[in-house]
Each structure stands twice: as C-alpha cells, then as structure tokens.
Tab-separated table of C-alpha atoms and ligand atoms in Angstrom:
chain	number	residue	atom	x	y	z
A	1	MET	CA	-14.988	-12.483	-22.074
A	2	ARG	CA	-17.433	-10.022	-20.551
A	3	VAL	CA	-16.288	-8.810	-17.135
A	4	ALA	CA	-17.809	-6.537	-14.481
A	5	ILE	CA	-15.643	-5.167	-11.674
A	6	PHE	CA	-17.071	-3.565	-8.540
A	7	GLY	CA	-14.675	-1.043	-6.988
A	8	THR	CA	-12.484	1.182	-9.152
A	9	GLY	CA	-9.658	1.756	-6.688
A	10	TYR	CA	-6.024	0.605	-6.796
A	11	VAL	CA	-7.022	-3.027	-7.344
A	12	GLY	CA	-10.222	-2.743	-9.378
A	13	LEU	CA	-8.965	-0.122	-11.815
A	14	VAL	CA	-5.655	-1.881	-12.444
A	15	THR	CA	-7.293	-5.305	-12.799
A	16	GLY	CA	-10.000	-3.977	-15.111
A	17	THR	CA	-7.496	-2.143	-17.267
A	18	CYS	CA	-5.171	-5.136	-17.583
A	19	LEU	CA	-8.072	-7.449	-18.465
A	20	ALA	CA	-9.181	-4.959	-21.133
A	21	GLU	CA	-5.592	-4.703	-22.375
A	22	VAL	CA	-5.618	-8.414	-23.278
A	23	GLY	CA	-8.935	-8.104	-25.089
A	24	HIS	CA	-11.653	-8.699	-22.525
A	25	ASP	CA	-14.716	-6.477	-22.472
A	26	VAL	CA	-14.689	-4.795	-19.058
A	27	VAL	CA	-17.206	-2.625	-17.225
A	28	CYS	CA	-15.935	-1.023	-13.998
A	29	VAL	CA	-18.549	-0.003	-11.435
A	30	ASP	CA	-18.061	2.429	-8.593
A	31	ILE	CA	-20.434	4.270	-6.278
A	32	ASP	CA	-18.231	7.364	-6.461
A	33	GLN	CA	-19.908	9.386	-9.230
A	34	ALA	CA	-17.072	11.919	-9.452
A	35	LYS	CA	-14.514	9.153	-9.901
A	36	VAL	CA	-16.568	7.473	-12.619
A	37	ASP	CA	-17.177	10.780	-14.425
A	38	GLY	CA	-13.482	11.610	-14.252
A	39	LEU	CA	-12.436	8.196	-15.586
A	40	GLY	CA	-14.816	8.618	-18.491
A	41	GLN	CA	-12.917	11.819	-19.331
A	42	GLY	CA	-9.491	10.208	-18.920
A	43	ILE	CA	-8.838	11.561	-15.404
A	44	ILE	CA	-7.123	8.818	-13.419
A	45	PRO	CA	-7.886	9.121	-9.698
A	46	ILE	CA	-4.666	7.467	-8.498
A	47	TYR	CA	-1.003	7.629	-9.418
A	48	GLU	CA	0.211	4.282	-10.687
A	49	PRO	CA	3.083	4.151	-13.197
A	50	GLY	CA	1.962	3.137	-16.693
A	51	LEU	CA	-1.727	3.068	-15.832
A	52	GLU	CA	-2.964	6.283	-17.429
A	53	PRO	CA	-2.124	5.523	-21.085
A	54	MET	CA	-3.537	2.012	-20.729
A	55	VAL	CA	-6.814	3.284	-19.271
A	56	LYS	CA	-7.143	5.868	-22.028
A	57	ALA	CA	-6.266	3.463	-24.847
A	58	ASN	CA	-8.628	0.727	-23.701
A	59	HIS	CA	-11.405	3.183	-22.973
A	60	ALA	CA	-10.998	4.675	-26.448
A	61	ALA	CA	-11.001	1.169	-27.943
A	62	GLY	CA	-14.348	0.480	-26.276
A	63	ARG	CA	-13.066	-2.398	-24.111
A	64	LEU	CA	-13.111	-0.494	-20.805
A	65	ALA	CA	-16.190	1.362	-19.567
A	66	PHE	CA	-16.959	3.113	-16.274
A	67	THR	CA	-20.367	3.366	-14.681
A	68	THR	CA	-22.250	3.788	-11.433
A	69	GLU	CA	-25.049	1.586	-12.725
A	70	ALA	CA	-24.723	-1.765	-11.061
A	71	ALA	CA	-27.641	-3.407	-12.872
A	72	SER	CA	-26.263	-2.948	-16.374
A	73	ALA	CA	-22.773	-4.018	-15.271
A	74	ILE	CA	-24.148	-7.216	-13.719
A	75	ALA	CA	-26.139	-7.908	-16.870
A	76	HIS	CA	-22.862	-7.531	-18.785
A	77	GLY	CA	-20.622	-9.767	-16.655
A	78	GLN	CA	-20.025	-13.473	-17.162
A	79	VAL	CA	-17.454	-12.884	-14.453
A	80	VAL	CA	-18.234	-10.351	-11.717
A	81	PHE	CA	-15.340	-9.190	-9.545
A	82	ILE	CA	-15.673	-7.710	-6.071
A	83	ALA	CA	-12.691	-5.377	-5.551
A	84	VAL	CA	-14.004	-2.908	-2.978
A	85	GLY	CA	-12.196	-1.845	0.177
A	86	THR	CA	-11.992	-3.901	3.363
A	87	PRO	CA	-10.812	-1.294	5.879
A	88	PRO	CA	-10.176	-2.167	9.506
A	89	ASP	CA	-13.149	-2.205	11.831
A	90	GLU	CA	-12.845	-0.659	15.293
A	91	ASP	CA	-11.461	-3.895	16.729
A	92	GLY	CA	-8.991	-4.452	13.867
A	93	SER	CA	-11.058	-7.057	12.039
A	94	ALA	CA	-11.825	-6.516	8.354
A	95	ASP	CA	-14.955	-4.448	7.793
A	96	LEU	CA	-16.973	-6.419	5.254
A	97	GLN	CA	-19.793	-3.919	4.795
A	98	TYR	CA	-18.679	-2.877	1.288
A	99	VAL	CA	-18.086	-6.455	0.114
A	100	LEU	CA	-21.454	-7.628	1.393
A	101	ALA	CA	-23.226	-4.569	-0.044
A	102	VAL	CA	-21.874	-5.550	-3.467
A	103	ALA	CA	-22.942	-9.161	-2.889
A	104	ARG	CA	-26.501	-8.023	-2.135
A	105	THR	CA	-26.475	-5.801	-5.227
A	106	ILE	CA	-25.386	-8.765	-7.342
A	107	GLY	CA	-28.208	-10.837	-5.874
A	108	ARG	CA	-30.721	-8.101	-6.614
A	109	HIS	CA	-29.759	-7.823	-10.291
A	110	LEU	CA	-28.339	-11.167	-11.401
A	111	ALA	CA	-30.211	-12.375	-14.463
A	112	GLN	CA	-27.934	-15.082	-15.881
A	113	PRO	CA	-25.410	-17.526	-14.421
A	114	ALA	CA	-22.132	-15.872	-13.407
A	115	VAL	CA	-18.915	-16.502	-11.549
A	116	VAL	CA	-18.559	-14.018	-8.684
A	117	VAL	CA	-14.903	-13.461	-7.827
A	118	ASN	CA	-13.735	-12.080	-4.516
A	119	LYS	CA	-10.585	-10.069	-5.177
A	120	SER	CA	-10.812	-7.949	-2.057
A	121	THR	CA	-8.671	-9.177	0.833
A	122	VAL	CA	-11.202	-10.852	3.096
A	123	PRO	CA	-11.120	-13.088	6.165
A	124	VAL	CA	-11.567	-16.822	5.865
A	125	GLY	CA	-15.238	-17.621	5.527
A	126	THR	CA	-16.173	-14.492	3.585
A	127	ALA	CA	-16.955	-16.406	0.387
A	128	ASP	CA	-19.647	-18.246	2.362
A	129	LYS	CA	-21.090	-14.901	3.504
A	130	VAL	CA	-21.035	-13.521	-0.043
A	131	ARG	CA	-22.734	-16.675	-1.328
A	132	ALA	CA	-25.406	-16.424	1.390
A	133	ALA	CA	-26.019	-12.721	0.700
A	134	ILE	CA	-26.493	-13.315	-3.035
A	135	ALA	CA	-28.687	-16.375	-2.401
A	136	ALA	CA	-30.891	-14.435	0.039
A	137	GLU	CA	-31.543	-11.712	-2.549
A	138	LEU	CA	-32.275	-14.264	-5.273
A	139	ALA	CA	-34.687	-16.043	-2.931
A	140	ALA	CA	-36.391	-12.747	-2.108
A	141	ARG	CA	-36.890	-12.238	-5.861
A	142	GLY	CA	-38.189	-15.802	-6.130
A	143	VAL	CA	-35.691	-16.701	-8.846
A	144	GLU	CA	-33.132	-19.480	-9.135
A	145	ILE	CA	-29.961	-18.610	-10.994
A	146	ALA	CA	-26.780	-20.647	-10.756
A	147	PHE	CA	-23.710	-18.766	-9.570
A	148	ASP	CA	-20.321	-19.578	-8.075
A	149	VAL	CA	-18.280	-17.620	-5.571
A	150	VAL	CA	-14.541	-17.908	-6.090
A	151	SER	CA	-11.661	-16.489	-4.083
A	152	ASN	CA	-8.989	-14.910	-6.275
A	153	PRO	CA	-6.864	-12.736	-3.966
A	154	GLU	CA	-4.793	-9.962	-5.481
A	155	PHE	CA	-1.045	-9.717	-4.925
A	156	LEU	CA	-0.217	-6.566	-6.888
A	157	LYS	CA	2.151	-4.017	-5.348
A	158	GLU	CA	1.185	-0.380	-5.511
A	159	GLY	CA	3.827	1.441	-7.529
A	160	ASP	CA	4.369	-1.651	-9.681
A	161	ALA	CA	0.779	-2.723	-10.030
A	162	VAL	CA	0.465	-2.760	-13.806
A	163	ALA	CA	3.553	-4.932	-14.230
A	164	ASP	CA	2.399	-7.239	-11.432
A	165	CYS	CA	-0.989	-7.587	-13.068
A	166	MET	CA	0.340	-8.140	-16.594
A	167	ARG	CA	3.034	-10.582	-15.396
A	168	PRO	CA	1.734	-12.152	-12.182
A	169	ASP	CA	3.985	-14.419	-10.100
A	170	ARG	CA	0.984	-16.582	-9.352
A	171	ILE	CA	-2.766	-16.576	-9.847
A	172	VAL	CA	-4.418	-18.094	-6.802
A	173	ILE	CA	-7.862	-19.510	-7.481
A	174	GLY	CA	-9.838	-20.876	-4.589
A	175	ALA	CA	-12.980	-22.657	-5.711
A	176	ASP	CA	-15.097	-25.684	-4.976
A	177	ASN	CA	-16.456	-26.053	-8.507
A	178	PRO	CA	-14.063	-27.086	-11.322
A	179	ASP	CA	-16.296	-25.315	-13.867
A	180	ALA	CA	-15.681	-21.992	-12.109
A	181	VAL	CA	-11.939	-22.668	-12.142
A	182	ALA	CA	-12.155	-23.326	-15.876
A	183	VAL	CA	-13.861	-19.953	-16.417
A	184	LEU	CA	-11.105	-18.133	-14.523
A	185	ARG	CA	-8.418	-20.096	-16.338
A	186	ARG	CA	-9.904	-18.862	-19.619
A	187	LEU	CA	-10.043	-15.302	-18.310
A	188	TYR	CA	-6.405	-15.366	-17.198
A	189	ALA	CA	-5.043	-17.418	-20.117
A	190	PRO	CA	-3.399	-14.383	-21.786
A	191	PHE	CA	-1.311	-13.811	-18.599
A	192	ASN	CA	-0.459	-17.437	-18.283
A	193	ARG	CA	1.203	-18.416	-21.527
A	194	ASN	CA	4.833	-19.270	-20.881
A	195	ARG	CA	4.205	-21.270	-17.712
A	196	ASP	CA	1.216	-22.170	-15.579
A	197	ARG	CA	0.909	-19.590	-12.835
A	198	VAL	CA	-2.454	-20.777	-11.594
A	199	VAL	CA	-2.411	-22.251	-8.105
A	200	GLU	CA	-5.703	-23.992	-7.476
A	201	MET	CA	-6.920	-24.586	-3.965
A	202	ASP	CA	-10.028	-24.613	-1.828
A	203	VAL	CA	-11.737	-21.323	-1.059
A	204	ARG	CA	-10.669	-21.001	2.575
A	205	SER	CA	-7.039	-21.733	1.789
A	206	ALA	CA	-7.085	-19.053	-0.910
A	207	GLU	CA	-8.527	-16.536	1.543
A	208	LEU	CA	-5.852	-17.380	4.101
A	209	THR	CA	-3.054	-17.376	1.482
A	210	LYS	CA	-3.439	-13.642	0.915
A	211	TYR	CA	-3.174	-12.841	4.621
A	212	ALA	CA	-0.272	-15.249	5.054
A	213	ALA	CA	1.662	-13.543	2.232
A	214	ASN	CA	1.189	-10.046	3.637
A	215	ALA	CA	1.850	-11.160	7.199
A	216	MET	CA	5.106	-12.853	6.128
A	217	LEU	CA	6.344	-9.706	4.372
A	218	ALA	CA	5.328	-7.482	7.282
A	219	THR	CA	7.119	-9.876	9.628
A	220	LYS	CA	10.360	-9.535	7.676
A	221	ILE	CA	10.156	-5.753	7.892
A	222	SER	CA	9.389	-5.691	11.609
A	223	PHE	CA	12.118	-8.249	12.257
A	224	MET	CA	14.628	-6.022	10.508
A	225	ASN	CA	13.441	-2.968	12.396
A	226	GLU	CA	13.829	-4.895	15.632
A	227	ILE	CA	17.426	-5.759	14.728
A	228	ALA	CA	17.976	-2.117	13.703
A	229	ASN	CA	16.889	-0.971	17.136
A	230	ILE	CA	19.359	-3.403	18.686
A	231	ALA	CA	22.094	-2.230	16.288
A	232	GLU	CA	21.496	1.354	17.324
A	233	ARG	CA	22.033	0.488	20.968
A	234	VAL	CA	25.037	-1.731	20.595
A	235	GLY	CA	26.862	0.498	18.121
A	236	ALA	CA	26.473	-1.743	15.073
A	237	ASP	CA	25.407	-0.602	11.609
A	238	ILE	CA	22.238	-2.314	10.376
A	239	GLU	CA	23.184	-1.664	6.751
A	240	GLN	CA	26.303	-3.780	7.156
A	241	VAL	CA	24.246	-6.416	8.958
A	242	ARG	CA	21.721	-6.365	6.110
A	243	GLN	CA	24.472	-7.039	3.580
A	244	GLY	CA	25.708	-9.822	5.802
A	245	ILE	CA	22.411	-11.659	6.072
A	246	GLY	CA	20.818	-10.909	2.683
A	247	SER	CA	23.524	-12.843	0.886
A	248	ASP	CA	22.217	-16.010	2.537
A	249	PRO	CA	19.779	-17.394	-0.045
A	250	ARG	CA	17.604	-18.766	2.745
A	251	ILE	CA	17.080	-15.169	3.884
A	252	GLY	CA	17.334	-13.236	0.604
A	253	TRP	CA	17.439	-9.526	-0.140
A	254	HIS	CA	13.744	-8.700	-0.267
A	255	PHE	CA	11.918	-6.920	2.535
A	256	ILE	CA	14.890	-6.695	4.854
A	257	TYR	CA	15.232	-2.925	4.674
A	258	PRO	CA	15.018	-1.199	8.034
A	259	GLY	CA	13.114	2.064	8.029
A	260	ALA	CA	10.372	4.203	9.457
A	261	GLY	CA	7.864	1.349	9.486
A	262	TYR	CA	5.492	-0.090	6.936
A	263	GLY	CA	2.271	1.666	5.980
A	264	GLY	CA	-0.191	1.518	3.134
A	265	SER	CA	-3.608	0.044	2.772
A	266	CYS	CA	-2.549	-3.582	3.175
A	267	PHE	CA	0.095	-4.637	5.698
A	268	PRO	CA	-1.178	-2.772	8.787
A	269	LYS	CA	-4.815	-3.735	8.320
A	270	ASP	CA	-4.159	-7.265	7.089
A	271	VAL	CA	-1.813	-8.204	9.932
A	272	GLN	CA	-4.355	-6.897	12.433
A	273	ALA	CA	-7.256	-8.596	10.685
A	274	LEU	CA	-5.446	-11.951	10.639
A	275	ALA	CA	-4.626	-11.653	14.339
A	276	ARG	CA	-8.277	-10.833	14.955
A	277	THR	CA	-9.438	-13.847	12.924
A	278	ALA	CA	-7.071	-16.005	14.972
A	279	ALA	CA	-8.470	-14.599	18.239
A	280	GLN	CA	-12.030	-15.212	17.062
A	281	HIS	CA	-11.050	-18.842	16.586
A	282	GLY	CA	-9.461	-19.125	20.018
A	283	HIS	CA	-5.819	-18.605	19.070
A	284	GLN	CA	-3.689	-15.716	20.301
A	285	ALA	CA	-1.424	-14.898	17.347
A	286	GLN	CA	1.525	-13.697	19.413
A	287	LEU	CA	3.879	-13.258	16.491
A	288	LEU	CA	1.383	-11.224	14.428
A	289	ASN	CA	0.579	-9.007	17.401
A	290	ALA	CA	4.300	-8.424	17.931
A	291	VAL	CA	4.857	-7.618	14.252
A	292	GLU	CA	2.222	-4.913	14.434
A	293	ALA	CA	3.459	-3.592	17.789
A	294	VAL	CA	7.046	-3.329	16.511
A	295	ASN	CA	5.800	-1.477	13.441
A	296	ASP	CA	3.725	0.898	15.498
A	297	GLY	CA	6.750	1.752	17.617
A	298	GLN	CA	8.920	2.124	14.533
A	299	LYS	CA	6.639	4.744	13.036
A	300	GLY	CA	7.571	6.987	15.951
A	301	HIS	CA	11.283	6.273	15.784
A	302	LEU	CA	12.380	9.043	13.445
A	303	PHE	CA	10.796	11.568	15.767
A	304	GLU	CA	12.665	9.998	18.707
A	305	LEU	CA	15.912	10.612	16.828
A	306	ILE	CA	14.832	14.192	16.143
A	307	GLN	CA	14.020	14.755	19.803
A	308	ARG	CA	17.264	13.179	20.901
A	309	HIS	CA	19.217	15.495	18.633
A	310	TYR	CA	17.487	18.645	19.753
A	311	ASP	CA	17.365	17.798	23.437
A	312	ARG	CA	21.130	17.391	23.530
A	313	GLY	CA	22.193	20.993	23.063
A	314	GLU	CA	21.265	24.326	24.534
A	315	ASP	CA	18.476	24.500	22.025
A	316	GLU	CA	14.919	24.671	23.286
A	317	GLY	CA	14.120	21.450	21.531
A	318	VAL	CA	11.897	20.959	18.562
A	319	ARG	CA	9.486	23.812	19.377
A	320	GLY	CA	9.740	26.610	16.848
A	321	LYS	CA	11.902	24.579	14.457
A	322	THR	CA	11.060	24.149	10.802
A	323	PHE	CA	11.471	20.740	9.186
A	324	ALA	CA	11.655	19.985	5.499
A	325	VAL	CA	9.974	16.620	4.946
A	326	TRP	CA	10.757	14.743	1.748
A	327	GLY	CA	8.146	12.128	0.911
A	328	LEU	CA	4.588	11.633	2.146
A	329	ALA	CA	3.368	8.534	0.291
A	330	PHE	CA	3.743	5.293	2.219
A	331	LYS	CA	6.281	4.139	-0.367
A	332	PRO	CA	7.720	5.422	-3.663
A	333	ASN	CA	5.792	5.356	-6.956
A	334	THR	CA	2.389	5.796	-5.379
A	335	ASP	CA	0.283	8.660	-4.082
A	336	ASP	CA	-1.274	6.440	-1.423
A	337	MET	CA	-0.914	7.884	2.086
A	338	ARG	CA	-3.066	5.341	3.913
A	339	ALA	CA	-1.322	4.500	7.221
A	340	ALA	CA	1.827	6.206	5.908
A	341	PRO	CA	4.606	6.757	8.484
A	342	SER	CA	4.755	10.398	7.298
A	343	ARG	CA	1.398	10.985	8.953
A	344	ARG	CA	2.752	9.957	12.350
A	345	LEU	CA	5.911	12.036	11.918
A	346	LEU	CA	3.998	15.154	10.954
A	347	ALA	CA	1.563	14.706	13.849
A	348	GLN	CA	4.478	14.366	16.263
A	349	LEU	CA	6.304	17.399	14.857
A	350	TRP	CA	3.167	19.516	15.075
A	351	GLU	CA	2.481	18.281	18.593
A	352	ALA	CA	5.995	19.366	19.547
A	353	GLY	CA	5.435	22.844	18.095
A	354	ALA	CA	7.373	22.540	14.821
A	355	THR	CA	6.465	23.754	11.345
A	356	VAL	CA	6.830	21.426	8.354
A	357	ARG	CA	7.551	22.157	4.718
A	358	VAL	CA	6.578	19.098	2.688
A	359	PHE	CA	7.261	17.778	-0.766
A	360	ASP	CA	6.285	14.499	-2.423
A	361	PRO	CA	6.545	13.884	-6.173
A	362	GLU	CA	3.018	12.442	-6.457
A	363	ALA	CA	1.139	12.680	-3.149
A	364	MET	CA	0.710	16.457	-2.802
A	365	HIS	CA	-2.954	16.421	-3.808
A	366	GLU	CA	-3.595	13.568	-1.389
A	367	ALA	CA	-1.695	15.448	1.340
A	368	ARG	CA	-3.893	18.505	0.816
A	369	ARG	CA	-6.942	16.269	1.151
A	370	VAL	CA	-5.591	14.531	4.280
A	371	PHE	CA	-4.185	17.531	6.157
A	372	GLY	CA	-6.093	20.506	4.775
A	373	GLU	CA	-4.689	24.002	5.182
A	374	ARG	CA	-2.913	24.777	8.454
A	375	ALA	CA	-0.471	27.420	9.583
A	376	ASP	CA	2.268	24.960	10.518
A	377	LEU	CA	2.223	23.189	7.134
A	378	VAL	CA	3.702	24.503	3.898
A	379	PHE	CA	3.155	22.585	0.644
A	380	CYS	CA	6.177	22.980	-1.636
A	381	GLU	CA	6.561	22.528	-5.378
A	382	THR	CA	10.007	20.961	-5.298
A	383	ALA	CA	12.281	19.131	-2.890
A	384	TYR	CA	14.691	22.073	-2.758
A	385	GLU	CA	11.880	24.561	-2.147
A	386	ALA	CA	11.000	22.541	0.955
A	387	LEU	CA	14.512	23.231	2.298
A	388	GLU	CA	14.139	26.997	2.154
A	389	GLY	CA	13.974	28.387	5.671
A	390	ALA	CA	14.116	24.862	7.155
A	391	ASP	CA	16.379	23.918	10.058
A	392	ALA	CA	16.505	20.201	9.341
A	393	LEU	CA	15.554	17.638	6.706
A	394	ALA	CA	13.609	14.443	7.373
A	395	VAL	CA	13.329	11.892	4.555
A	396	ILE	CA	10.480	9.449	5.022
A	397	THR	CA	9.778	8.021	1.539
A	398	GLU	CA	12.661	6.683	-0.538
A	399	TRP	CA	11.712	8.198	-3.903
A	400	LYS	CA	14.610	7.803	-6.351
A	401	GLN	CA	14.860	11.550	-6.876
A	402	PHE	CA	15.788	12.035	-3.183
A	403	ARG	CA	18.727	9.642	-3.326
A	404	SER	CA	21.494	11.902	-4.603
A	405	PRO	CA	20.845	15.439	-3.421
A	406	ASP	CA	23.413	18.213	-3.537
A	407	PHE	CA	24.748	17.803	-0.001
A	408	ALA	CA	26.659	21.117	-0.168
A	409	ARG	CA	23.368	22.861	-0.934
A	410	LEU	CA	21.709	21.065	1.967
A	411	ARG	CA	24.556	22.203	4.211
A	412	GLN	CA	24.135	25.819	3.090
A	413	THR	CA	20.348	25.843	3.314
A	414	LEU	CA	19.460	23.926	6.473
A	415	GLY	CA	19.714	26.158	9.535
A	416	ASP	CA	20.876	23.368	11.833
A	417	ALA	CA	22.644	21.322	9.127
A	418	VAL	CA	21.098	18.012	10.149
A	419	VAL	CA	19.453	15.210	8.166
A	420	PHE	CA	17.144	12.528	9.584
A	421	ASP	CA	17.050	9.674	7.110
A	422	GLY	CA	14.035	7.447	7.761
A	423	ARG	CA	14.937	5.068	4.901
A	424	ASN	CA	18.725	4.804	5.136
A	425	ILE	CA	19.204	6.111	1.618
A	426	TYR	CA	22.324	8.149	2.353
A	427	ASP	CA	25.886	7.170	3.070
A	428	PRO	CA	26.640	8.559	6.530
A	429	GLN	CA	30.285	9.228	5.674
A	430	GLU	CA	29.445	11.159	2.522
A	431	ILE	CA	26.815	13.263	4.211
A	432	GLU	CA	28.985	13.982	7.247
A	433	ALA	CA	31.903	14.874	4.998
A	434	ALA	CA	29.647	17.610	3.598
A	435	GLY	CA	29.329	19.056	7.107
A	436	LEU	CA	25.875	17.730	7.942
A	437	ALA	CA	24.895	15.786	11.038
A	438	TYR	CA	23.262	12.487	10.085
A	439	TYR	CA	20.761	10.166	11.715
A	440	GLY	CA	19.658	6.949	10.050
A	441	ILE	CA	17.706	3.933	11.270
A	442	GLY	CA	19.802	1.427	13.175
A	443	ARG	CA	23.110	2.971	12.267
A	444	GLY	CA	24.676	2.738	15.695
A	445	ARG	CA	27.291	5.337	14.867
A	446	SER	CA	24.557	8.006	14.990
A	447	LEU	CA	24.131	7.419	18.687
A	448	HIS	CA	27.822	7.463	19.339
A	449	ALA	CA	28.604	10.465	17.106
B	501	LIG	P1	-9.691	1.495	-2.780
B	501	LIG	O1	-10.160	2.126	-1.537
B	501	LIG	O2	-8.600	2.137	-3.573
B	501	LIG	O3	-10.911	1.280	-3.777
B	501	LIG	C1	-12.141	0.764	-3.395
B	501	LIG	C2	-13.213	1.344	-4.323
B	501	LIG	O4	-14.445	0.652	-4.086
B	501	LIG	C3	-13.496	2.820	-4.116
B	501	LIG	O5	-13.340	3.510	-5.332
B	501	LIG	C4	-14.939	2.839	-3.612
B	501	LIG	O6	-15.651	3.990	-4.024
B	501	LIG	C5	-15.481	1.593	-4.274
B	501	LIG	N1	-16.722	1.052	-3.689
B	501	LIG	C6	-17.091	0.977	-2.394
B	501	LIG	N2	-18.306	0.411	-2.287
B	501	LIG	C7	-18.707	0.109	-3.545
B	501	LIG	C8	-19.880	-0.494	-4.099
B	501	LIG	N3	-20.880	-0.912	-3.325
B	501	LIG	N4	-19.949	-0.638	-5.427
B	501	LIG	C9	-18.955	-0.231	-6.235
B	501	LIG	N5	-17.815	0.344	-5.768
B	501	LIG	C10	-17.704	0.517	-4.453
B	501	LIG	O7	-9.262	0.013	-2.368
B	501	LIG	P2	-8.064	-0.871	-2.961
B	501	LIG	O8	-6.768	-0.396	-2.431
B	501	LIG	O9	-8.257	-1.029	-4.420
B	501	LIG	O10	-8.359	-2.272	-2.238
B	501	LIG	C11	-9.472	-3.074	-2.583
B	501	LIG	C12	-9.299	-4.435	-1.932
B	501	LIG	O11	-8.150	-5.085	-2.476
B	501	LIG	C13	-9.074	-4.401	-0.425
B	501	LIG	O12	-9.657	-5.527	0.159
B	501	LIG	C14	-7.567	-4.474	-0.310
B	501	LIG	O13	-7.169	-5.029	0.922
B	501	LIG	C15	-7.229	-5.402	-1.445
B	501	LIG	N6	-5.882	-5.257	-1.983
B	501	LIG	C16	-5.325	-4.022	-2.106
B	501	LIG	C17	-4.055	-3.897	-2.654
B	501	LIG	C18	-3.400	-2.547	-2.798
B	501	LIG	O14	-2.194	-2.514	-3.024
B	501	LIG	N7	-4.124	-1.456	-2.693
B	501	LIG	C19	-3.348	-5.043	-3.058
B	501	LIG	C20	-3.955	-6.275	-2.937
B	501	LIG	C21	-5.220	-6.373	-2.389
C-alpha cells in the first residue's frame, strides 16, 4: 500500500521503516530540512537499536523515501499518518498545534480519498478537530473528497521500538467507519499473522486508551517510588520488598523498579495532559496529579542523598566537589533526554557549586545540544574517563555496561569513595566490601549506615 507519514521522529521514522520493511511504499515527510537531507544520505537522527540498517536497506530498495514536500507525499498516500509531536502546553495540556497544522496541510493538498491516521498521542476529541480542520480546507478549495480520520495510538517503547513495531502486542484502531478499519487491517496484516492483535473500538476510546496505558505504567513507577521512600525511613530494603511483591502474578514484575523517577517524552507529558483533560471536563484526577507529584519529587531524590552524605561530615558540602555522572538518557538504549532525571540532577549539582564529568553511551551529542559548553561540565569519552579527578559517582541511567564496574578501580579513583546509585543496579554489600560508601533508592540501610 502507499503510505505517507508526517513527522519523522521516534514514532514516525520507526513506523515508516517497519511498514516499508514489510513491503509497503512509504514516504516520510518532515519540516526539518536537515533531518530529511540527512536521512536521504543514511544519517539517522536518533539512536534506536536495529533502526539504522533497516532505514538504509529500505531506502536503497526504494520503499522508503524522505521529503519536506507535503503535497507530493499526500498525493502518494492512500493512508496518511500524523506522527508529529504533542508537547505539553503551558498548562500541561497537549499542544495540538503541530497535529492541526498537518491536518490543514492535508486539507490543502488532498486530491483523492484517503484514510488519515492519528498516531500522535492526542487528547480525546482530537480526531474531531483534525476532521474539522481538513474539511475546512477542502471547503475553502471548493472540493469534496471523501476521507476518514482514524485513531491508531502508538505503544512502542524507545530503546525497543523496532521490535515493538514489528511484533506489536496490540494494534488499537479507533474508527467510526468499517471501511477505514478494513484499510488499516490490510496495512497491518503482515504484523498480524499468527493471532489477531487488532483491537477495534470507537475513536474516543482509542484516544483515551493510549493515555490510560501510559498513566497506568507511570502510576506503578510512582507507587514503587513512594514505597521506596517509606522503606528508606523505616529501615527496610525496597529491593527485597520488590522481590516479595513482584512474585504475586496480580502485581507482576514489570514497572515496579524504584529509581530516580520516570522521564522521556511520554509519561510526564501524558499523565499531565490526561489530568488536564479530566479537569477540563470537571473532574479532578487526584491519583494522576499525585503520580506526577511523586515523580517530580523523586527526580530530586538522588541529590537529597548526595546532600545528606556531604552535610554529615566536616566537609563543606557539595560545593567544589566533582561528580562523575554515568548516564544521561532518560532510560537505556535511547539517546532521548526529554524530561530525563539526569537534567534535574545536573541542575541541582551545578546550583550547589559542583562540577560534573558526564558519560552516556549514546546521548553525548544530545547532551552537548541540551547543555552547551560550560566550565562546570566535562564531556567524557568513556565511563572510566568520567571518574578521573571525580570525588563521587552518580549513576542515573541503568545502561547494561554500567552494571558490573571494577569496584576496586572505583575505590582507587573516586576521591571520596562514594557511589550514589539512582537505579539500584549495585549490590550494596559487594560495593561496600570494596571500600565504597553506597546510597541507593529506598535501601533503608543507607540511612542507617
Ligand atoms: P519527535 O519530536 O521525535 O518527532 C516529531 C517530528 O515531527 C519532528 O521530526 C518534527 O520536525 C516533525 N514535525 C513537526 N511538525 C511537522 C509538520 N507540520 N510536518 C511534518 N513533520 C513535522 O516526536 P515523537 O517522540 O516521535 O512523538 C510523536 C508523537 O507520538 C507524540 O504525540 C508522542 O506523544 C507519541 N508517542 C511517542 C512515543 C515515543 O516513545 N517517543 C511513543 C508512543 C507515542
């Protein structure tokens, strides 16, 4: 099938590439000329495991094209996806300006019937706004062309996006026209062979499903961080508690890891946007507001542990100290630093007068873009280089390569021989046996050490 995709970011590029991989003819449109030029030359703007060879192969095979020209892409697409960003507005609601700009563009150029698919995460009612925007442009042109607007929210996980796209758990299709559902079923048939993953529903339910999924996962994380904060105070170890509750199949093992808070482009903005939607409809979403508040507090927790450590002794506190920071991306296997807890930690360390030496396996270029050059920030080539001249280590992203460091080398290198583990990836006994002081999240023994 012929497909056009607006937005060549984490969602649009992965979706377009996976659709091309199964034989569809895909044109990806973006307004970012540099990004489009780069993609045409095989330069992938994001880090996503497995993506680069697929983009190159499908581009070379002529099934995946990149352009800034909306008109030709719309002329190409039987199915036109909207996969542009929906960042938070000032009041936390989803900013629909990019989605509606694409809708107007579609209306200005549509020349044959098409199914318009909303893949961006958008508040309930957005499909109606997209439909109205397209219809208004068609009316202004004085033409009548049949089109459908379908909600098809995306559930891929950054860091695992290609696998999620090639083997989706479910394909939610919200539509009010069975013909449009049939078109999407044909499009997704190659991903849907061994069992039916399509969940059909009405448009509004599909829009809400995406927010409900993210809000549920964010709730699990904030719940666990809440329990971790209790564990820290009562002298319990959250990691033992996690083992104790995860084995209950009603609770399960996923998303019950305590840590430095969730970040990324989805959970923070989607939880806020859903709470905002609720408020706009006269409902105060107390739980969602609490989930976000707990997460906001948690992002500052590692720094609290750092302060607590340094305020205990005769030291002058954090001022003048140098911290090695391992990890900057909001989670492993991505270079995405949107709303990453590392950003809060670095801001707090700088505010307190510390210098940081940072290393992330994939997010260094993004870090340079986000932070720029500054005297109290040193970009390092390796994790061990970040330790040189540092007093302490803070781990904030649980990349696999950080999991088994040479603790003796850490002990020798770090001036104050202390590790702040924002993801609980180390065994406190092992690290303390190496002569290092250890702080984790919710590991009560840290407070009582
Ligand atoms: P992104 O910021 O990585 O990419 C958005 C792209 O859209 C950018 O390249 C931008 O230049 C482009 N764009 C903006 N206006 C445009 C226009 N008028 N025409 C063409 N291109 C335009 O965003 P993302 O992370 O891919 O997210 C896209 C949507 O998908 C959001 O609503 C997000 O909430 C949702 N989503 C994201 C993820 C994720 O893990 N990132 C997962 C599921 C859903």
